[in-house]
mmCIF file with all atom_site columns, C-alpha atoms in Angstrom:
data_model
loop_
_atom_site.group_PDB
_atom_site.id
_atom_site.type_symbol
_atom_site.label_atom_id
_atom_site.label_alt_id
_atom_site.label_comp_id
_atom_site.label_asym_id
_atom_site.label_entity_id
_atom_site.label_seq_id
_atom_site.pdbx_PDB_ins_code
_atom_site.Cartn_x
_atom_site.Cartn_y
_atom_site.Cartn_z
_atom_site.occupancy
_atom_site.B_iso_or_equiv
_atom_site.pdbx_formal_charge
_atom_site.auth_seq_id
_atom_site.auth_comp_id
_atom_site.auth_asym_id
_atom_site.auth_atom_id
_atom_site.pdbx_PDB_model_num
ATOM 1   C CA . UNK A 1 1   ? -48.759 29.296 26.387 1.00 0.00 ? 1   UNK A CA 1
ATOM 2   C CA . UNK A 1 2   ? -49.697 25.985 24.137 1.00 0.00 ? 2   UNK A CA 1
ATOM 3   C CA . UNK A 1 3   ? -49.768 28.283 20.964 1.00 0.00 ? 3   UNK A CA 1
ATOM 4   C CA . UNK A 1 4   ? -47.344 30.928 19.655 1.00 0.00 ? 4   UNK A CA 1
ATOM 5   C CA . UNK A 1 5   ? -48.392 34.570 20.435 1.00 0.00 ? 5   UNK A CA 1
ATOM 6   C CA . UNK A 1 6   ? -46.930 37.248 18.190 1.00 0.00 ? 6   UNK A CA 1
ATOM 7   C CA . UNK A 1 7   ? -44.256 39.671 19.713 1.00 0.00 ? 7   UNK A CA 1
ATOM 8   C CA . UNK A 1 8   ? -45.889 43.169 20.670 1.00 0.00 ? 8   UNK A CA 1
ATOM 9   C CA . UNK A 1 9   ? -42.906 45.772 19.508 1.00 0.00 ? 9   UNK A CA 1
ATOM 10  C CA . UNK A 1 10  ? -43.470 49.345 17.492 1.00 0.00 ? 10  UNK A CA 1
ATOM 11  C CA . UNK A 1 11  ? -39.955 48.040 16.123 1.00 0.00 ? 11  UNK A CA 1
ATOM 12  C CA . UNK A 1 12  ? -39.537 45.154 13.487 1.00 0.00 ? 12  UNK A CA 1
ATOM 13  C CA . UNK A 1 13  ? -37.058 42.659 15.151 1.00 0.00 ? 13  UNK A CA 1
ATOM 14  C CA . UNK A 1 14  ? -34.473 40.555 13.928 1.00 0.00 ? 14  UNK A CA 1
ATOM 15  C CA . UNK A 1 15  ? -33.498 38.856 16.647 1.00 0.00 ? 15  UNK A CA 1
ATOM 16  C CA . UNK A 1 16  ? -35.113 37.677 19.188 1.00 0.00 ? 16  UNK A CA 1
ATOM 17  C CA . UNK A 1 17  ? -33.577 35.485 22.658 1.00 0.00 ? 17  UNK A CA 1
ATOM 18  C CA . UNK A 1 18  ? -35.348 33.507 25.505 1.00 0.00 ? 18  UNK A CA 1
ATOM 19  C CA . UNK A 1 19  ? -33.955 32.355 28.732 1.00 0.00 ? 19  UNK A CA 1
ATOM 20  C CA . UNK A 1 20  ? -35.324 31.200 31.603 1.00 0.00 ? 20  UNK A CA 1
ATOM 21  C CA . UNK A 1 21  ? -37.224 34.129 33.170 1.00 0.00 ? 21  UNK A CA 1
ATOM 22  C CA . UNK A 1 22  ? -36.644 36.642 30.516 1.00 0.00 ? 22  UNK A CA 1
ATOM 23  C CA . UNK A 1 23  ? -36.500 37.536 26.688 1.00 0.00 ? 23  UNK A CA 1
ATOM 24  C CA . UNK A 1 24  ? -34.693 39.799 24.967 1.00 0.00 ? 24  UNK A CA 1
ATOM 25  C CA . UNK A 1 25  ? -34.409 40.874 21.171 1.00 0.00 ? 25  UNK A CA 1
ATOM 26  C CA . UNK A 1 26  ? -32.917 43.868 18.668 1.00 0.00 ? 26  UNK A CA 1
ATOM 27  C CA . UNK A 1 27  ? -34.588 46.141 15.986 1.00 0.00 ? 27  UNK A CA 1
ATOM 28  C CA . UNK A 1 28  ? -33.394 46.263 12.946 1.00 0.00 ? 28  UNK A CA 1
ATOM 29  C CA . UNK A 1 29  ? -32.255 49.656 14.086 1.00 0.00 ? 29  UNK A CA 1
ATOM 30  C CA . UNK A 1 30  ? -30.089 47.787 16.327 1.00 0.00 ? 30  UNK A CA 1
ATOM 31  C CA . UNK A 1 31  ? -31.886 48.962 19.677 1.00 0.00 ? 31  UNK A CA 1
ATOM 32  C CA . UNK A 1 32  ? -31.788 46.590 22.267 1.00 0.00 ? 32  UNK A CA 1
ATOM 33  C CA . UNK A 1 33  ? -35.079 45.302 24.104 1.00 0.00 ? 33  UNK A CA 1
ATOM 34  C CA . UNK A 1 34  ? -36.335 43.054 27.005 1.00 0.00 ? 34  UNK A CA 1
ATOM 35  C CA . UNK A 1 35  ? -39.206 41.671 28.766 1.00 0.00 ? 35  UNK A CA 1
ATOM 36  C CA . UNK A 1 36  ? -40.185 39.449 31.264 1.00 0.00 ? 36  UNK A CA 1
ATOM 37  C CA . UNK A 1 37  ? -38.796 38.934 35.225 1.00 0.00 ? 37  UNK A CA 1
ATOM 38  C CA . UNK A 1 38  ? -36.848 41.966 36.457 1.00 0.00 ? 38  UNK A CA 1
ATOM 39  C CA . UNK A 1 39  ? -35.924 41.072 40.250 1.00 0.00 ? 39  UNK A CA 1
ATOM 40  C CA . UNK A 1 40  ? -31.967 41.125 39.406 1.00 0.00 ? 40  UNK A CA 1
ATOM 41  C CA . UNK A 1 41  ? -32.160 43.406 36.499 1.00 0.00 ? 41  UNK A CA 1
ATOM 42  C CA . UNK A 1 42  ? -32.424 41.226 33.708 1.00 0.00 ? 42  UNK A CA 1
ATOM 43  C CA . UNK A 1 43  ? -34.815 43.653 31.674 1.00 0.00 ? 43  UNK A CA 1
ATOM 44  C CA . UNK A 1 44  ? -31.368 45.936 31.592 1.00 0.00 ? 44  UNK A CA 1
ATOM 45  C CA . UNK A 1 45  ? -33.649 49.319 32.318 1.00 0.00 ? 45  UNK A CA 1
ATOM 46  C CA . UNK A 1 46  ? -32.807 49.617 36.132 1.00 0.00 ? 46  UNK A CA 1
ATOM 47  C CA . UNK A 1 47  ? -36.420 49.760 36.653 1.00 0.00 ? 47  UNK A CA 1
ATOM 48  C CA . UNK A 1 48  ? -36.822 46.269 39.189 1.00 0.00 ? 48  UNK A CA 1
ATOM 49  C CA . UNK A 1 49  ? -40.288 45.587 37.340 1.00 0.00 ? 49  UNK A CA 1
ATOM 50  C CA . UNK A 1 50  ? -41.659 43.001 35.523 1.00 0.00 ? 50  UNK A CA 1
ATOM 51  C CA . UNK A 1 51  ? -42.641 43.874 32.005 1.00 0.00 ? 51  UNK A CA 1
ATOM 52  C CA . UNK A 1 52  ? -45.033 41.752 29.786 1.00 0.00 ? 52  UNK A CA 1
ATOM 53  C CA . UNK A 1 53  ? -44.533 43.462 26.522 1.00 0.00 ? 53  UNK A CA 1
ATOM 54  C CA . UNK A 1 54  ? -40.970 44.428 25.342 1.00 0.00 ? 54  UNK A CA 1
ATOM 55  C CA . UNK A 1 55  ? -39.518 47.509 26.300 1.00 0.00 ? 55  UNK A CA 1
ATOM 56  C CA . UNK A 1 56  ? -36.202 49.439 26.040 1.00 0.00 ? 56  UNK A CA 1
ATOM 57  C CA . UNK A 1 57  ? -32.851 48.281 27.417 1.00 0.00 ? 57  UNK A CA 1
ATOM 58  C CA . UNK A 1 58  ? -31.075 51.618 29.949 1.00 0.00 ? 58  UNK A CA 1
ATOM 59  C CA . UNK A 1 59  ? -28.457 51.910 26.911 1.00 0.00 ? 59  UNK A CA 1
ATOM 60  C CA . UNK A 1 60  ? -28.448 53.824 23.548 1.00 0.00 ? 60  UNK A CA 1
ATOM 61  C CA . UNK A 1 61  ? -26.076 51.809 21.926 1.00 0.00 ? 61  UNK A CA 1
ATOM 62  C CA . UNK A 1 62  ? -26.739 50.312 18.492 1.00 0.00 ? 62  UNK A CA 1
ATOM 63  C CA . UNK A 1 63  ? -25.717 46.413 19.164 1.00 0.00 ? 63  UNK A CA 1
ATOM 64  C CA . UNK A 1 64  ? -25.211 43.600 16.065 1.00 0.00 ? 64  UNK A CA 1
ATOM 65  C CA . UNK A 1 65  ? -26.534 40.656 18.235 1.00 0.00 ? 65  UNK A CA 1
ATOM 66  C CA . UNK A 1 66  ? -28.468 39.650 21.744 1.00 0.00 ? 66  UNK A CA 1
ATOM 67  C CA . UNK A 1 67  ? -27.843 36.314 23.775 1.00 0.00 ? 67  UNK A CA 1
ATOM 68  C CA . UNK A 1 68  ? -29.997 35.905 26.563 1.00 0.00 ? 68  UNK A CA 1
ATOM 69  C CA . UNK A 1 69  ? -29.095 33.414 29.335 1.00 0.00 ? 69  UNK A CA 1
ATOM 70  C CA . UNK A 1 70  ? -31.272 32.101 32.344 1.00 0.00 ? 70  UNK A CA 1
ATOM 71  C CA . UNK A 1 71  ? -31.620 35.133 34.216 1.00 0.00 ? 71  UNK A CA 1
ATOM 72  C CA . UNK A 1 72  ? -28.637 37.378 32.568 1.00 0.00 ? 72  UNK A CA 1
ATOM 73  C CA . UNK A 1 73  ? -28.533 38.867 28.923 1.00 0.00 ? 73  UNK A CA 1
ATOM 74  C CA . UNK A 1 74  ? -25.568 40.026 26.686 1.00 0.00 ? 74  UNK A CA 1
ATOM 75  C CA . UNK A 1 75  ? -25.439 41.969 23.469 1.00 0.00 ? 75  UNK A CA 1
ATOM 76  C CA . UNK A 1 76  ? -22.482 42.528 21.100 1.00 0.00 ? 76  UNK A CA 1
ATOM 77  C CA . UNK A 1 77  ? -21.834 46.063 19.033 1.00 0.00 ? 77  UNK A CA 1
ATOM 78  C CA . UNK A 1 78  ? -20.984 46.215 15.516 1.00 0.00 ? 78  UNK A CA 1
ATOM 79  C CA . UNK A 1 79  ? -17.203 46.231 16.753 1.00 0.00 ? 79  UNK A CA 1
ATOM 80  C CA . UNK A 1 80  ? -17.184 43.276 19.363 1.00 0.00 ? 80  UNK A CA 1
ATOM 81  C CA . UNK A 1 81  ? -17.596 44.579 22.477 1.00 0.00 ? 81  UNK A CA 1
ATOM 82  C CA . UNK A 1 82  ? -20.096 43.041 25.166 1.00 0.00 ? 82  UNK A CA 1
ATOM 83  C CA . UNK A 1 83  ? -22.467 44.256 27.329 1.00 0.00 ? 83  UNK A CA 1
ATOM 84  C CA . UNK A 1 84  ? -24.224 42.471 29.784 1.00 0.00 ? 84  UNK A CA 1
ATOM 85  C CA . UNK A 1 85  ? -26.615 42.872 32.469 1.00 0.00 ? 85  UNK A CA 1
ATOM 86  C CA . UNK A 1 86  ? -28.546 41.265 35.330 1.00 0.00 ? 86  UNK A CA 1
ATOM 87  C CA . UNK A 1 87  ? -27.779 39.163 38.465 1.00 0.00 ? 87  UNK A CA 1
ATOM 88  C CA . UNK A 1 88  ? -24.186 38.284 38.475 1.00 0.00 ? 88  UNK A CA 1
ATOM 89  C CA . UNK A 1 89  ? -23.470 35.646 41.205 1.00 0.00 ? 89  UNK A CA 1
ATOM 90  C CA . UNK A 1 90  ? -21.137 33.687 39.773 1.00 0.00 ? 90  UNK A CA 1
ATOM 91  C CA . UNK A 1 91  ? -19.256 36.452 37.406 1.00 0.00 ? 91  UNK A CA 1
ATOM 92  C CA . UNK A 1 92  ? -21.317 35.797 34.429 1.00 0.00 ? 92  UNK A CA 1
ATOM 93  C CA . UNK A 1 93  ? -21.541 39.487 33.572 1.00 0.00 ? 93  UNK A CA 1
ATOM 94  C CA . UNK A 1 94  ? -17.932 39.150 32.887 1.00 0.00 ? 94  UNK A CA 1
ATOM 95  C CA . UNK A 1 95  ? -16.985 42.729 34.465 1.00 0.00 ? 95  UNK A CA 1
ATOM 96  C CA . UNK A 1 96  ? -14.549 41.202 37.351 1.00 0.00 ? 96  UNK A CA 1
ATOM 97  C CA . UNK A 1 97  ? -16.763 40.888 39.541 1.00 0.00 ? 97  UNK A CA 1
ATOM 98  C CA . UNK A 1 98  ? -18.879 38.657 41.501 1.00 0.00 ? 98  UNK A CA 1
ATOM 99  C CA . UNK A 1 99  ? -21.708 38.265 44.104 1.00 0.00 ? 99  UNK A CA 1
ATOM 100 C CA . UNK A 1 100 ? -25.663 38.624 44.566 1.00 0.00 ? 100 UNK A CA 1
ATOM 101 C CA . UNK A 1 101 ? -24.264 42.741 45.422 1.00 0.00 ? 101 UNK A CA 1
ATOM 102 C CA . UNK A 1 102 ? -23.048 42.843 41.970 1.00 0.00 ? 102 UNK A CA 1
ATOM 103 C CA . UNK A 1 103 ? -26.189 42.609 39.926 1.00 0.00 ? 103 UNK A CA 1
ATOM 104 C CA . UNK A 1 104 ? -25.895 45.212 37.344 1.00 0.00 ? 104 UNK A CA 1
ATOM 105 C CA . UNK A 1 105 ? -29.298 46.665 36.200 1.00 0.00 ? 105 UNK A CA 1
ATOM 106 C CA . UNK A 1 106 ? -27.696 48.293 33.201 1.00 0.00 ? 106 UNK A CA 1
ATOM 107 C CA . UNK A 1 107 ? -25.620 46.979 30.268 1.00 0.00 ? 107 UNK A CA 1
ATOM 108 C CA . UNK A 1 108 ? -21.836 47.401 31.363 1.00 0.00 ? 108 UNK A CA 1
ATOM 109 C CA . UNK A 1 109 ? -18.916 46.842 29.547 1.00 0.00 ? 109 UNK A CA 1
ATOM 110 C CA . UNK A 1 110 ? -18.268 42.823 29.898 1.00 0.00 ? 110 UNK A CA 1
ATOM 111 C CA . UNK A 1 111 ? -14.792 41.004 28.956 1.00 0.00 ? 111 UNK A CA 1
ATOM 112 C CA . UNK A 1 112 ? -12.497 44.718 28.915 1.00 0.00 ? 112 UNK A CA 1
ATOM 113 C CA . UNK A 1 113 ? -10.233 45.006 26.002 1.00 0.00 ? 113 UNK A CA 1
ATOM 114 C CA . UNK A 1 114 ? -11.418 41.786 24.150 1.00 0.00 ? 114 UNK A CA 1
ATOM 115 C CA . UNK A 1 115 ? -13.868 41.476 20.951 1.00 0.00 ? 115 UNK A CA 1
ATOM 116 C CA . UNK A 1 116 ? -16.171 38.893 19.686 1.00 0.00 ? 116 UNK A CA 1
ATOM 117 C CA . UNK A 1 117 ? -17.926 37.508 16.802 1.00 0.00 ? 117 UNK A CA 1
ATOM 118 C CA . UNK A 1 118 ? -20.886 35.727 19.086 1.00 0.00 ? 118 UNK A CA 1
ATOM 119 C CA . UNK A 1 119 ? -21.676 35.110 22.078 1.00 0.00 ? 119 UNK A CA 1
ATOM 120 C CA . UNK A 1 120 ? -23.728 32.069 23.609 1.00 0.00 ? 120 UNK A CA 1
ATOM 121 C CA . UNK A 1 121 ? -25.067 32.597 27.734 1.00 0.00 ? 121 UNK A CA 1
ATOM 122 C CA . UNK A 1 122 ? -25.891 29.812 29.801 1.00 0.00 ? 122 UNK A CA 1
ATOM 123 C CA . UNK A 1 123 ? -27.681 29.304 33.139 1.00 0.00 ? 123 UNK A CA 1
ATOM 124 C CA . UNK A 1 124 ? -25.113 31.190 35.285 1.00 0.00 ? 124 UNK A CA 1
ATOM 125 C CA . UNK A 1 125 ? -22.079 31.272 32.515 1.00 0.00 ? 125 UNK A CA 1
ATOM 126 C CA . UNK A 1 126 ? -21.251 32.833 29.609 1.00 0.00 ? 126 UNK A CA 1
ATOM 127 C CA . UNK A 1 127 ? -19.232 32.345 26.805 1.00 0.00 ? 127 UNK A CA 1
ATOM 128 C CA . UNK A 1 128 ? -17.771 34.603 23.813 1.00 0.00 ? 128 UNK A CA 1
ATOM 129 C CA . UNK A 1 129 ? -16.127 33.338 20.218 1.00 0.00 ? 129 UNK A CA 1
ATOM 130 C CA . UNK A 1 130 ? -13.736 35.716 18.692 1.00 0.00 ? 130 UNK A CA 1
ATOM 131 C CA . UNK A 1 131 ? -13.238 36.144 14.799 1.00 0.00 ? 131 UNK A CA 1
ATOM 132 C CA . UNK A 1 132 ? -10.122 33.928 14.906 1.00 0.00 ? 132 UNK A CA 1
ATOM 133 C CA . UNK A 1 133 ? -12.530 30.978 16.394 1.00 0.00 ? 133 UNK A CA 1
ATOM 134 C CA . UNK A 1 134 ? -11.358 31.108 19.728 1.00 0.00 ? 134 UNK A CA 1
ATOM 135 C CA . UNK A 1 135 ? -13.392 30.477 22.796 1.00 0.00 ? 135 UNK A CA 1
ATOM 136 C CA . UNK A 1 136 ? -13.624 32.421 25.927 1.00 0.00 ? 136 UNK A CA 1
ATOM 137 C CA . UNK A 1 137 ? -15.994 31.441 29.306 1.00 0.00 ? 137 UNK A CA 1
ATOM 138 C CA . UNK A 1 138 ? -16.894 33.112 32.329 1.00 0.00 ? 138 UNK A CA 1
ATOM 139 C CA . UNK A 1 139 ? -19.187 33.027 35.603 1.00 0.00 ? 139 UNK A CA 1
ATOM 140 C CA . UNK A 1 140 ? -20.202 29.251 37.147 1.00 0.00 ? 140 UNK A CA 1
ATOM 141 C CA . UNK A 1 141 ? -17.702 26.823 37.034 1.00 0.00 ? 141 UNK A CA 1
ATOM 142 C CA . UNK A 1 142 ? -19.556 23.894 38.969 1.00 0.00 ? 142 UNK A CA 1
ATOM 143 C CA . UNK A 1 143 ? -19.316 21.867 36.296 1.00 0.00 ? 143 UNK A CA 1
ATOM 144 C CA . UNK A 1 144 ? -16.512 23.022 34.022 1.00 0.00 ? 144 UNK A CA 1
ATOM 145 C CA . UNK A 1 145 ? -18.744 24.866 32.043 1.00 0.00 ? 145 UNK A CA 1
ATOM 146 C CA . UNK A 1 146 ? -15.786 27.516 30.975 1.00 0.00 ? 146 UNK A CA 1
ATOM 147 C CA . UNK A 1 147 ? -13.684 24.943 29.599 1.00 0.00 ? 147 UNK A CA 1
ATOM 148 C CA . UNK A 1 148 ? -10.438 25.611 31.502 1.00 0.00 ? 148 UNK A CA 1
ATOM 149 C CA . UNK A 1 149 ? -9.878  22.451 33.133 1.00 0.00 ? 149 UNK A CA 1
ATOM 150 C CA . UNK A 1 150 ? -10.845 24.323 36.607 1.00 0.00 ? 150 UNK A CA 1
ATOM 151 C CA . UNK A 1 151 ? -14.208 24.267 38.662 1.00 0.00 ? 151 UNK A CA 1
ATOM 152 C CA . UNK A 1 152 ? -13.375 27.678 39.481 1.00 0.00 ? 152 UNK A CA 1
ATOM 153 C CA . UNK A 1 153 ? -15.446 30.365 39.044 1.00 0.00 ? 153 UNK A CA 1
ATOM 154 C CA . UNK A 1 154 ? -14.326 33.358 36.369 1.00 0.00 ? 154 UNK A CA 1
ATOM 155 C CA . UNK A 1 155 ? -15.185 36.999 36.463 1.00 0.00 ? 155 UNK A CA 1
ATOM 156 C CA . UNK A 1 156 ? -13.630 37.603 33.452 1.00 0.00 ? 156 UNK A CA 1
ATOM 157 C CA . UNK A 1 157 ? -13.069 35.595 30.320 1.00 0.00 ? 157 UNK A CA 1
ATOM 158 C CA . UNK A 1 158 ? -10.991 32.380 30.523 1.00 0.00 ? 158 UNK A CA 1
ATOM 159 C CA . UNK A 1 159 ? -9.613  30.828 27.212 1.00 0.00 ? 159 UNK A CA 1
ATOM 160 C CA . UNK A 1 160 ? -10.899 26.793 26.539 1.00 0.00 ? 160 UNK A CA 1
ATOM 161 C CA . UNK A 1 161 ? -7.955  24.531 26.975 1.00 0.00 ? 161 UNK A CA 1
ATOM 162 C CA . UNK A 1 162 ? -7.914  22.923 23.542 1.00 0.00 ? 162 UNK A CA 1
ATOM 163 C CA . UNK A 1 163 ? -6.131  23.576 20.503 1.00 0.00 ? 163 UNK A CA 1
ATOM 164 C CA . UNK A 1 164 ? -9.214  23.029 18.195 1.00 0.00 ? 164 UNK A CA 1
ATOM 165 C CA . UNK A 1 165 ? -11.079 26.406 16.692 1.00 0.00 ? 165 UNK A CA 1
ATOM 166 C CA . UNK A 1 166 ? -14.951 26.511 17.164 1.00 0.00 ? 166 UNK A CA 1
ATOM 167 C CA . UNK A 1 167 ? -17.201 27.136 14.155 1.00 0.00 ? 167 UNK A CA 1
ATOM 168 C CA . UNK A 1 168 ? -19.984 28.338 16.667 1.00 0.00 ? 168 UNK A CA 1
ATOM 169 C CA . UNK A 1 169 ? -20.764 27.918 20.279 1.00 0.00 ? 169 UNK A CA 1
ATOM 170 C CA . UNK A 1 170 ? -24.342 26.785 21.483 1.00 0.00 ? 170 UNK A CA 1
ATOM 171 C CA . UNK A 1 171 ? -25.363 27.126 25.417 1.00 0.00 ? 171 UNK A CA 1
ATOM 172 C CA . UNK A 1 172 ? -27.098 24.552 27.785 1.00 0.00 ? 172 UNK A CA 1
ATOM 173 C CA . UNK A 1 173 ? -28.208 25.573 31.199 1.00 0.00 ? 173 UNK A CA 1
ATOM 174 C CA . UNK A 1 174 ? -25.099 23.741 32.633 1.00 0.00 ? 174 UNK A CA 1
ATOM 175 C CA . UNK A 1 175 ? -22.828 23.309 29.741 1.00 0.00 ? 175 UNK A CA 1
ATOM 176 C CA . UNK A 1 176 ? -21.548 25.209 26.692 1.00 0.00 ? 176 UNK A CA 1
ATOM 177 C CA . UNK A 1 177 ? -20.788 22.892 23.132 1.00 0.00 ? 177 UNK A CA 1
ATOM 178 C CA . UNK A 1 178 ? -19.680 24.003 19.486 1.00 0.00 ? 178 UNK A CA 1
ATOM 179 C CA . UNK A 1 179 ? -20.700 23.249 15.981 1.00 0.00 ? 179 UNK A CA 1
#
């Protein structure tokens, strides 16, 4: 569209996230919602269709925060923990796994045992700070975008090799930068 169209939702939002096929955002209530492309499911419903208004994510969780990457999306709970969901070729969903059989259509449990403050997704990576300012990548690794001096790709969380602490971490399609 040329010109800004208001966001269709019963719920007031206060956060909203694009990526590249699909857009996600929370209530206030902290209820999580997508719309947009659903071939890999991105929309997080496990319904593999396309939505033009924003519906309902498949969990009742209350989350603090969304991040929505090219085709995968993330959301954080009051406590830390992320969830993610969609395609998950290159271990972006951060479960342990990998592989176009690995798509997961609902939010699961991402990064096991580890907490964050924020979260930033990329085109096929993403990446979580924690509350002491450390950084943690997963998924593609084509062109270091986790940091870890590898061009390996991670299923689960690998710490940046540097000493420095991150303020905040912005996303790029292929790369991942702080603040």
């Amino acid at each position: 569209r040329a010109t800004p169209v208001a966001v269709q939702t019963a719920d007031l939002c206060k956060q909203i996230g694009a990526g590249g096929g699909v857009a996600g955002g929370l209530s206030v209530g902290g209820g999580g919602f997508c719309w947009g492309g659903d071939s890999w499911g991105q929309l997080g419903d496990s319904s593999h269709e396309a939505r033009t208004l924003p519906g309902p994510i498949g969990d009742p969780r209350s989350f603090s925060a969304i991040a929505v990457g090219t085709a995968h999306a993330c959301a954080l709970t009051a406590g830390g923990e992320a969830y993610c969901w969609g395609p998950n070729w290159s271990g972006q969903i951060g479960d342990g796994t990998h592989g176009y059989s690995n798509a997961r259509y609902t939010p699961v449990r991402a990064a096991a045992g580890m907490t964050f403050a924020s979260l930033a997704l990329g085109g096929y990576h993403s990446c979580g700070l924690t509350s002491g300012r450390t950084a943690y990548c997963w998924g593609a690794n084509g062109s270091g975008q986790p940091g870890d001096r590898t061009l390996e790709e991670r299923d689960t969380p690998a710490p940046v090799s540097t000493a420095m602490r991150f303020a905040s971490l912005r996303r790029g399609d292929s790369h991942t930068s702080d603040r």
